[in-house]
Amino acid sequence: MVSVANEYRDLEISVYTAPALRTVLVDLVNQGRYFLVVDLAGIAFIDSTGLGVLVGALKRVRVHGGEVAVAVPTVRIGKVFRITGLASVFAQFDTVDAAVEFLGRQAANAYA
């Protein structure tokens, strides 16, 4: 499991910043990391490009039996996930610790 460090604190994941996040996530999957936590603490805004990067990462890891969990501690970003329907696609948690605990159980089942 890997917690993706949030380099964009108090900023946004948008068409301008999403390519850097995509690169990090693709590199992690290429290294064999298939259980990822994306910490969205401090993110004030995420657009469709940013959401697309997260969906792309989810598709990449699921091919390998993995999962992406998102830590969404803010109401604003959580609302974006609900409005877009992605709340039913991603495992969402209020904290990174809860997301890591969930992925630990998922990984144990995947490798059992």
Short mmCIF file of N, CA and C in Angstrom, two decimals:
data_model
loop_
_atom_site.label_atom_id
_atom_site.label_comp_id
_atom_site.label_asym_id
_atom_site.label_seq_id
_atom_site.Cartn_x
_atom_site.Cartn_y
_atom_site.Cartn_z
N MET A 1 0.84 -1.18 0.00
CA MET A 1 0.00 0.00 0.00
C MET A 1 0.88 1.24 0.00
N VAL A 2 0.43 2.25 -0.69
CA VAL A 2 1.18 3.50 -0.77
C VAL A 2 0.22 4.65 -0.58
N SER A 3 0.57 5.55 0.29
CA SER A 3 -0.19 6.78 0.43
C SER A 3 0.45 7.81 -0.47
N VAL A 4 -0.30 8.32 -1.41
CA VAL A 4 0.24 9.31 -2.33
C VAL A 4 0.34 10.64 -1.59
N ALA A 5 1.57 11.13 -1.48
CA ALA A 5 1.80 12.39 -0.78
C ALA A 5 1.08 13.51 -1.52
N ASN A 6 0.44 14.36 -0.77
CA ASN A 6 -0.32 15.44 -1.36
C ASN A 6 0.59 16.64 -1.59
N GLU A 7 1.04 16.81 -2.82
CA GLU A 7 1.92 17.91 -3.17
C GLU A 7 1.13 19.18 -3.47
N TYR A 8 -0.17 19.10 -3.47
CA TYR A 8 -1.00 20.21 -3.93
C TYR A 8 -1.81 20.83 -2.79
N ARG A 9 -1.30 20.78 -1.56
CA ARG A 9 -2.05 21.27 -0.41
C ARG A 9 -2.58 22.68 -0.65
N ASP A 10 -3.84 22.86 -0.26
CA ASP A 10 -4.53 24.14 -0.40
C ASP A 10 -4.62 24.59 -1.85
N LEU A 11 -4.52 23.65 -2.75
CA LEU A 11 -4.60 23.99 -4.16
C LEU A 11 -5.69 23.19 -4.84
N GLU A 12 -5.44 22.86 -6.07
CA GLU A 12 -6.44 22.16 -6.85
C GLU A 12 -5.80 21.05 -7.66
N ILE A 13 -6.63 20.10 -8.03
CA ILE A 13 -6.23 19.10 -9.01
C ILE A 13 -7.08 19.41 -10.23
N SER A 14 -6.42 19.98 -11.22
CA SER A 14 -7.13 20.46 -12.40
C SER A 14 -6.36 20.09 -13.65
N VAL A 15 -6.84 20.58 -14.76
CA VAL A 15 -6.20 20.33 -16.05
C VAL A 15 -4.73 20.74 -16.01
N TYR A 16 -4.38 21.68 -15.15
CA TYR A 16 -3.00 22.17 -15.06
C TYR A 16 -2.13 21.30 -14.17
N THR A 17 -2.69 20.75 -13.12
CA THR A 17 -1.88 19.98 -12.16
C THR A 17 -2.07 18.47 -12.26
N ALA A 18 -3.14 18.03 -12.90
CA ALA A 18 -3.44 16.60 -12.98
C ALA A 18 -2.36 15.77 -13.66
N PRO A 19 -1.68 16.29 -14.70
CA PRO A 19 -0.64 15.46 -15.33
C PRO A 19 0.46 15.01 -14.36
N ALA A 20 0.82 15.85 -13.41
CA ALA A 20 1.84 15.46 -12.43
C ALA A 20 1.32 14.34 -11.54
N LEU A 21 0.07 14.43 -11.12
CA LEU A 21 -0.53 13.37 -10.31
C LEU A 21 -0.63 12.08 -11.12
N ARG A 22 -1.03 12.18 -12.37
CA ARG A 22 -1.11 11.01 -13.25
C ARG A 22 0.26 10.31 -13.33
N THR A 23 1.31 11.09 -13.50
CA THR A 23 2.66 10.53 -13.59
C THR A 23 3.01 9.76 -12.33
N VAL A 24 2.72 10.34 -11.17
CA VAL A 24 3.01 9.66 -9.90
C VAL A 24 2.25 8.35 -9.80
N LEU A 25 0.96 8.39 -10.11
CA LEU A 25 0.13 7.19 -9.98
C LEU A 25 0.55 6.11 -10.98
N VAL A 26 0.82 6.48 -12.21
CA VAL A 26 1.26 5.50 -13.21
C VAL A 26 2.59 4.89 -12.80
N ASP A 27 3.50 5.72 -12.30
CA ASP A 27 4.80 5.19 -11.85
C ASP A 27 4.62 4.18 -10.71
N LEU A 28 3.72 4.48 -9.77
CA LEU A 28 3.48 3.55 -8.66
C LEU A 28 2.94 2.22 -9.17
N VAL A 29 1.99 2.27 -10.09
CA VAL A 29 1.43 1.03 -10.64
C VAL A 29 2.51 0.27 -11.41
N ASN A 30 3.34 0.98 -12.15
CA ASN A 30 4.42 0.32 -12.90
C ASN A 30 5.45 -0.32 -11.97
N GLN A 31 5.52 0.16 -10.72
CA GLN A 31 6.41 -0.43 -9.72
C GLN A 31 5.75 -1.60 -8.99
N GLY A 32 4.53 -1.91 -9.37
CA GLY A 32 3.84 -3.03 -8.74
C GLY A 32 3.02 -2.66 -7.52
N ARG A 33 2.76 -1.38 -7.35
CA ARG A 33 1.95 -0.92 -6.22
C ARG A 33 0.50 -0.87 -6.67
N TYR A 34 -0.32 -1.81 -6.20
CA TYR A 34 -1.69 -1.92 -6.68
C TYR A 34 -2.74 -1.55 -5.64
N PHE A 35 -2.32 -1.18 -4.46
CA PHE A 35 -3.23 -0.72 -3.42
C PHE A 35 -2.78 0.67 -3.01
N LEU A 36 -3.52 1.68 -3.47
CA LEU A 36 -3.11 3.07 -3.31
C LEU A 36 -4.12 3.87 -2.50
N VAL A 37 -3.61 4.74 -1.65
CA VAL A 37 -4.43 5.71 -0.94
C VAL A 37 -4.09 7.08 -1.52
N VAL A 38 -5.12 7.79 -1.96
CA VAL A 38 -4.94 9.15 -2.44
C VAL A 38 -5.52 10.08 -1.39
N ASP A 39 -4.65 10.87 -0.78
CA ASP A 39 -5.05 11.78 0.29
C ASP A 39 -5.45 13.12 -0.33
N LEU A 40 -6.71 13.46 -0.24
CA LEU A 40 -7.21 14.71 -0.82
C LEU A 40 -7.37 15.81 0.23
N ALA A 41 -6.76 15.62 1.39
CA ALA A 41 -6.79 16.67 2.41
C ALA A 41 -6.10 17.92 1.85
N GLY A 42 -6.71 19.04 2.06
CA GLY A 42 -6.11 20.29 1.60
C GLY A 42 -6.45 20.65 0.17
N ILE A 43 -7.12 19.76 -0.54
CA ILE A 43 -7.52 20.07 -1.92
C ILE A 43 -8.79 20.90 -1.86
N ALA A 44 -8.73 22.08 -2.47
CA ALA A 44 -9.88 22.97 -2.46
C ALA A 44 -10.77 22.75 -3.68
N PHE A 45 -10.21 22.17 -4.75
CA PHE A 45 -10.96 22.04 -6.00
C PHE A 45 -10.41 20.86 -6.79
N ILE A 46 -11.29 20.11 -7.41
CA ILE A 46 -10.88 19.06 -8.34
C ILE A 46 -11.83 19.12 -9.53
N ASP A 47 -11.26 19.16 -10.74
CA ASP A 47 -12.11 19.23 -11.93
C ASP A 47 -12.20 17.87 -12.60
N SER A 48 -12.85 17.83 -13.75
CA SER A 48 -13.07 16.56 -14.43
C SER A 48 -11.77 15.90 -14.85
N THR A 49 -10.76 16.69 -15.15
CA THR A 49 -9.46 16.11 -15.51
C THR A 49 -8.86 15.40 -14.30
N GLY A 50 -8.93 16.03 -13.14
CA GLY A 50 -8.43 15.40 -11.91
C GLY A 50 -9.19 14.14 -11.57
N LEU A 51 -10.50 14.19 -11.72
CA LEU A 51 -11.31 12.99 -11.47
C LEU A 51 -10.95 11.89 -12.47
N GLY A 52 -10.70 12.29 -13.71
CA GLY A 52 -10.31 11.32 -14.74
C GLY A 52 -9.00 10.63 -14.41
N VAL A 53 -8.07 11.37 -13.82
CA VAL A 53 -6.80 10.77 -13.41
C VAL A 53 -7.04 9.72 -12.34
N LEU A 54 -7.91 10.01 -11.39
CA LEU A 54 -8.22 9.04 -10.33
C LEU A 54 -8.92 7.81 -10.90
N VAL A 55 -9.84 8.01 -11.82
CA VAL A 55 -10.53 6.87 -12.45
C VAL A 55 -9.52 6.04 -13.25
N GLY A 56 -8.62 6.70 -13.96
CA GLY A 56 -7.60 5.98 -14.71
C GLY A 56 -6.72 5.13 -13.80
N ALA A 57 -6.35 5.69 -12.65
CA ALA A 57 -5.54 4.93 -11.68
C ALA A 57 -6.32 3.73 -11.17
N LEU A 58 -7.60 3.93 -10.90
CA LEU A 58 -8.43 2.83 -10.42
C LEU A 58 -8.48 1.70 -11.45
N LYS A 59 -8.67 2.06 -12.71
CA LYS A 59 -8.70 1.05 -13.77
C LYS A 59 -7.37 0.30 -13.86
N ARG A 60 -6.27 1.03 -13.74
CA ARG A 60 -4.94 0.39 -13.83
C ARG A 60 -4.72 -0.62 -12.71
N VAL A 61 -5.09 -0.25 -11.48
CA VAL A 61 -4.83 -1.17 -10.36
C VAL A 61 -5.80 -2.34 -10.34
N ARG A 62 -7.02 -2.12 -10.78
CA ARG A 62 -7.99 -3.22 -10.77
C ARG A 62 -7.63 -4.33 -11.73
N VAL A 63 -6.92 -4.01 -12.79
CA VAL A 63 -6.43 -5.03 -13.72
C VAL A 63 -5.55 -6.03 -12.96
N HIS A 64 -4.90 -5.56 -11.91
CA HIS A 64 -3.99 -6.38 -11.11
C HIS A 64 -4.61 -6.82 -9.79
N GLY A 65 -5.93 -6.66 -9.66
CA GLY A 65 -6.61 -7.05 -8.43
C GLY A 65 -6.47 -6.04 -7.31
N GLY A 66 -6.07 -4.83 -7.64
CA GLY A 66 -5.84 -3.80 -6.64
C GLY A 66 -7.02 -2.89 -6.43
N GLU A 67 -6.77 -1.82 -5.68
CA GLU A 67 -7.84 -0.88 -5.32
C GLU A 67 -7.22 0.48 -5.03
N VAL A 68 -8.00 1.52 -5.28
CA VAL A 68 -7.64 2.88 -4.89
C VAL A 68 -8.67 3.34 -3.88
N ALA A 69 -8.20 3.81 -2.74
CA ALA A 69 -9.07 4.40 -1.74
C ALA A 69 -8.72 5.88 -1.65
N VAL A 70 -9.72 6.71 -1.43
CA VAL A 70 -9.47 8.14 -1.32
C VAL A 70 -9.84 8.61 0.08
N ALA A 71 -8.96 9.42 0.64
CA ALA A 71 -9.23 10.08 1.91
C ALA A 71 -9.80 11.45 1.56
N VAL A 72 -11.07 11.64 1.87
CA VAL A 72 -11.78 12.87 1.50
C VAL A 72 -12.31 13.51 2.78
N PRO A 73 -11.47 14.26 3.47
CA PRO A 73 -11.90 14.81 4.75
C PRO A 73 -12.73 16.08 4.65
N THR A 74 -12.90 16.64 3.44
CA THR A 74 -13.66 17.88 3.32
C THR A 74 -15.01 17.64 2.66
N VAL A 75 -15.99 18.38 3.10
CA VAL A 75 -17.34 18.28 2.56
C VAL A 75 -17.36 18.67 1.09
N ARG A 76 -16.62 19.71 0.74
CA ARG A 76 -16.62 20.22 -0.63
C ARG A 76 -16.18 19.16 -1.63
N ILE A 77 -15.08 18.50 -1.38
CA ILE A 77 -14.58 17.49 -2.32
C ILE A 77 -15.47 16.25 -2.26
N GLY A 78 -15.94 15.89 -1.09
CA GLY A 78 -16.87 14.77 -0.97
C GLY A 78 -18.12 14.99 -1.80
N LYS A 79 -18.58 16.22 -1.84
CA LYS A 79 -19.77 16.56 -2.63
C LYS A 79 -19.51 16.34 -4.11
N VAL A 80 -18.31 16.67 -4.58
CA VAL A 80 -17.96 16.45 -5.99
C VAL A 80 -18.06 14.96 -6.32
N PHE A 81 -17.56 14.11 -5.43
CA PHE A 81 -17.63 12.67 -5.65
C PHE A 81 -19.09 12.20 -5.67
N ARG A 82 -19.93 12.74 -4.80
CA ARG A 82 -21.34 12.34 -4.79
C ARG A 82 -22.07 12.80 -6.05
N ILE A 83 -21.87 14.05 -6.44
CA ILE A 83 -22.57 14.61 -7.60
C ILE A 83 -22.19 13.86 -8.88
N THR A 84 -20.93 13.49 -9.01
CA THR A 84 -20.47 12.82 -10.22
C THR A 84 -20.75 11.32 -10.22
N GLY A 85 -21.21 10.79 -9.09
CA GLY A 85 -21.46 9.36 -8.99
C GLY A 85 -20.23 8.56 -8.62
N LEU A 86 -19.10 9.22 -8.44
CA LEU A 86 -17.87 8.50 -8.12
C LEU A 86 -17.81 8.04 -6.66
N ALA A 87 -18.73 8.53 -5.85
CA ALA A 87 -18.78 8.06 -4.46
C ALA A 87 -19.12 6.58 -4.40
N SER A 88 -19.81 6.09 -5.42
CA SER A 88 -20.14 4.66 -5.45
C SER A 88 -19.06 3.84 -6.17
N VAL A 89 -18.08 4.51 -6.74
CA VAL A 89 -17.00 3.83 -7.47
C VAL A 89 -15.76 3.67 -6.60
N PHE A 90 -15.43 4.72 -5.86
CA PHE A 90 -14.23 4.72 -5.01
C PHE A 90 -14.59 4.41 -3.57
N ALA A 91 -13.70 3.71 -2.91
CA ALA A 91 -13.80 3.54 -1.46
C ALA A 91 -13.35 4.86 -0.85
N GLN A 92 -14.26 5.54 -0.14
CA GLN A 92 -13.98 6.85 0.43
C GLN A 92 -13.94 6.79 1.94
N PHE A 93 -13.01 7.56 2.52
CA PHE A 93 -12.84 7.58 3.96
C PHE A 93 -12.54 9.00 4.41
N ASP A 94 -12.83 9.28 5.67
CA ASP A 94 -12.56 10.60 6.23
C ASP A 94 -11.09 10.80 6.55
N THR A 95 -10.38 9.70 6.78
CA THR A 95 -8.97 9.81 7.16
C THR A 95 -8.11 8.84 6.34
N VAL A 96 -6.83 9.15 6.27
CA VAL A 96 -5.88 8.26 5.60
C VAL A 96 -5.79 6.94 6.37
N ASP A 97 -5.79 7.02 7.69
CA ASP A 97 -5.68 5.80 8.50
C ASP A 97 -6.81 4.82 8.19
N ALA A 98 -8.02 5.33 8.07
CA ALA A 98 -9.16 4.46 7.76
C ALA A 98 -9.02 3.86 6.36
N ALA A 99 -8.51 4.65 5.42
CA ALA A 99 -8.30 4.15 4.06
C ALA A 99 -7.22 3.07 4.03
N VAL A 100 -6.15 3.27 4.78
CA VAL A 100 -5.07 2.28 4.84
C VAL A 100 -5.57 0.99 5.49
N GLU A 101 -6.35 1.12 6.54
CA GLU A 101 -6.91 -0.07 7.20
C GLU A 101 -7.78 -0.87 6.22
N PHE A 102 -8.63 -0.18 5.48
CA PHE A 102 -9.48 -0.83 4.48
C PHE A 102 -8.63 -1.55 3.43
N LEU A 103 -7.62 -0.86 2.91
CA LEU A 103 -6.78 -1.47 1.86
C LEU A 103 -5.97 -2.64 2.41
N GLY A 104 -5.61 -2.59 3.68
CA GLY A 104 -4.93 -3.72 4.29
C GLY A 104 -5.79 -4.98 4.24
N ARG A 105 -7.08 -4.81 4.53
CA ARG A 105 -7.99 -5.95 4.45
C ARG A 105 -8.17 -6.40 3.01
N GLN A 106 -8.26 -5.45 2.08
CA GLN A 106 -8.42 -5.79 0.67
C GLN A 106 -7.19 -6.55 0.15
N ALA A 107 -6.02 -6.08 0.52
CA ALA A 107 -4.78 -6.72 0.07
C ALA A 107 -4.67 -8.12 0.65
N ALA A 108 -5.04 -8.29 1.91
CA ALA A 108 -4.98 -9.60 2.54
C ALA A 108 -5.89 -10.58 1.81
N ASN A 109 -7.07 -10.12 1.43
CA ASN A 109 -8.00 -10.98 0.69
C ASN A 109 -7.49 -11.28 -0.72
N ALA A 110 -6.85 -10.29 -1.33
CA ALA A 110 -6.34 -10.47 -2.70
C ALA A 110 -5.21 -11.49 -2.76
N TYR A 111 -4.44 -11.54 -1.69
CA TYR A 111 -3.28 -12.42 -1.70
C TYR A 111 -3.48 -13.68 -0.84
N ALA A 112 -4.73 -13.92 -0.42
CA ALA A 112 -5.00 -15.09 0.42
C ALA A 112 -5.09 -16.35 -0.43
#
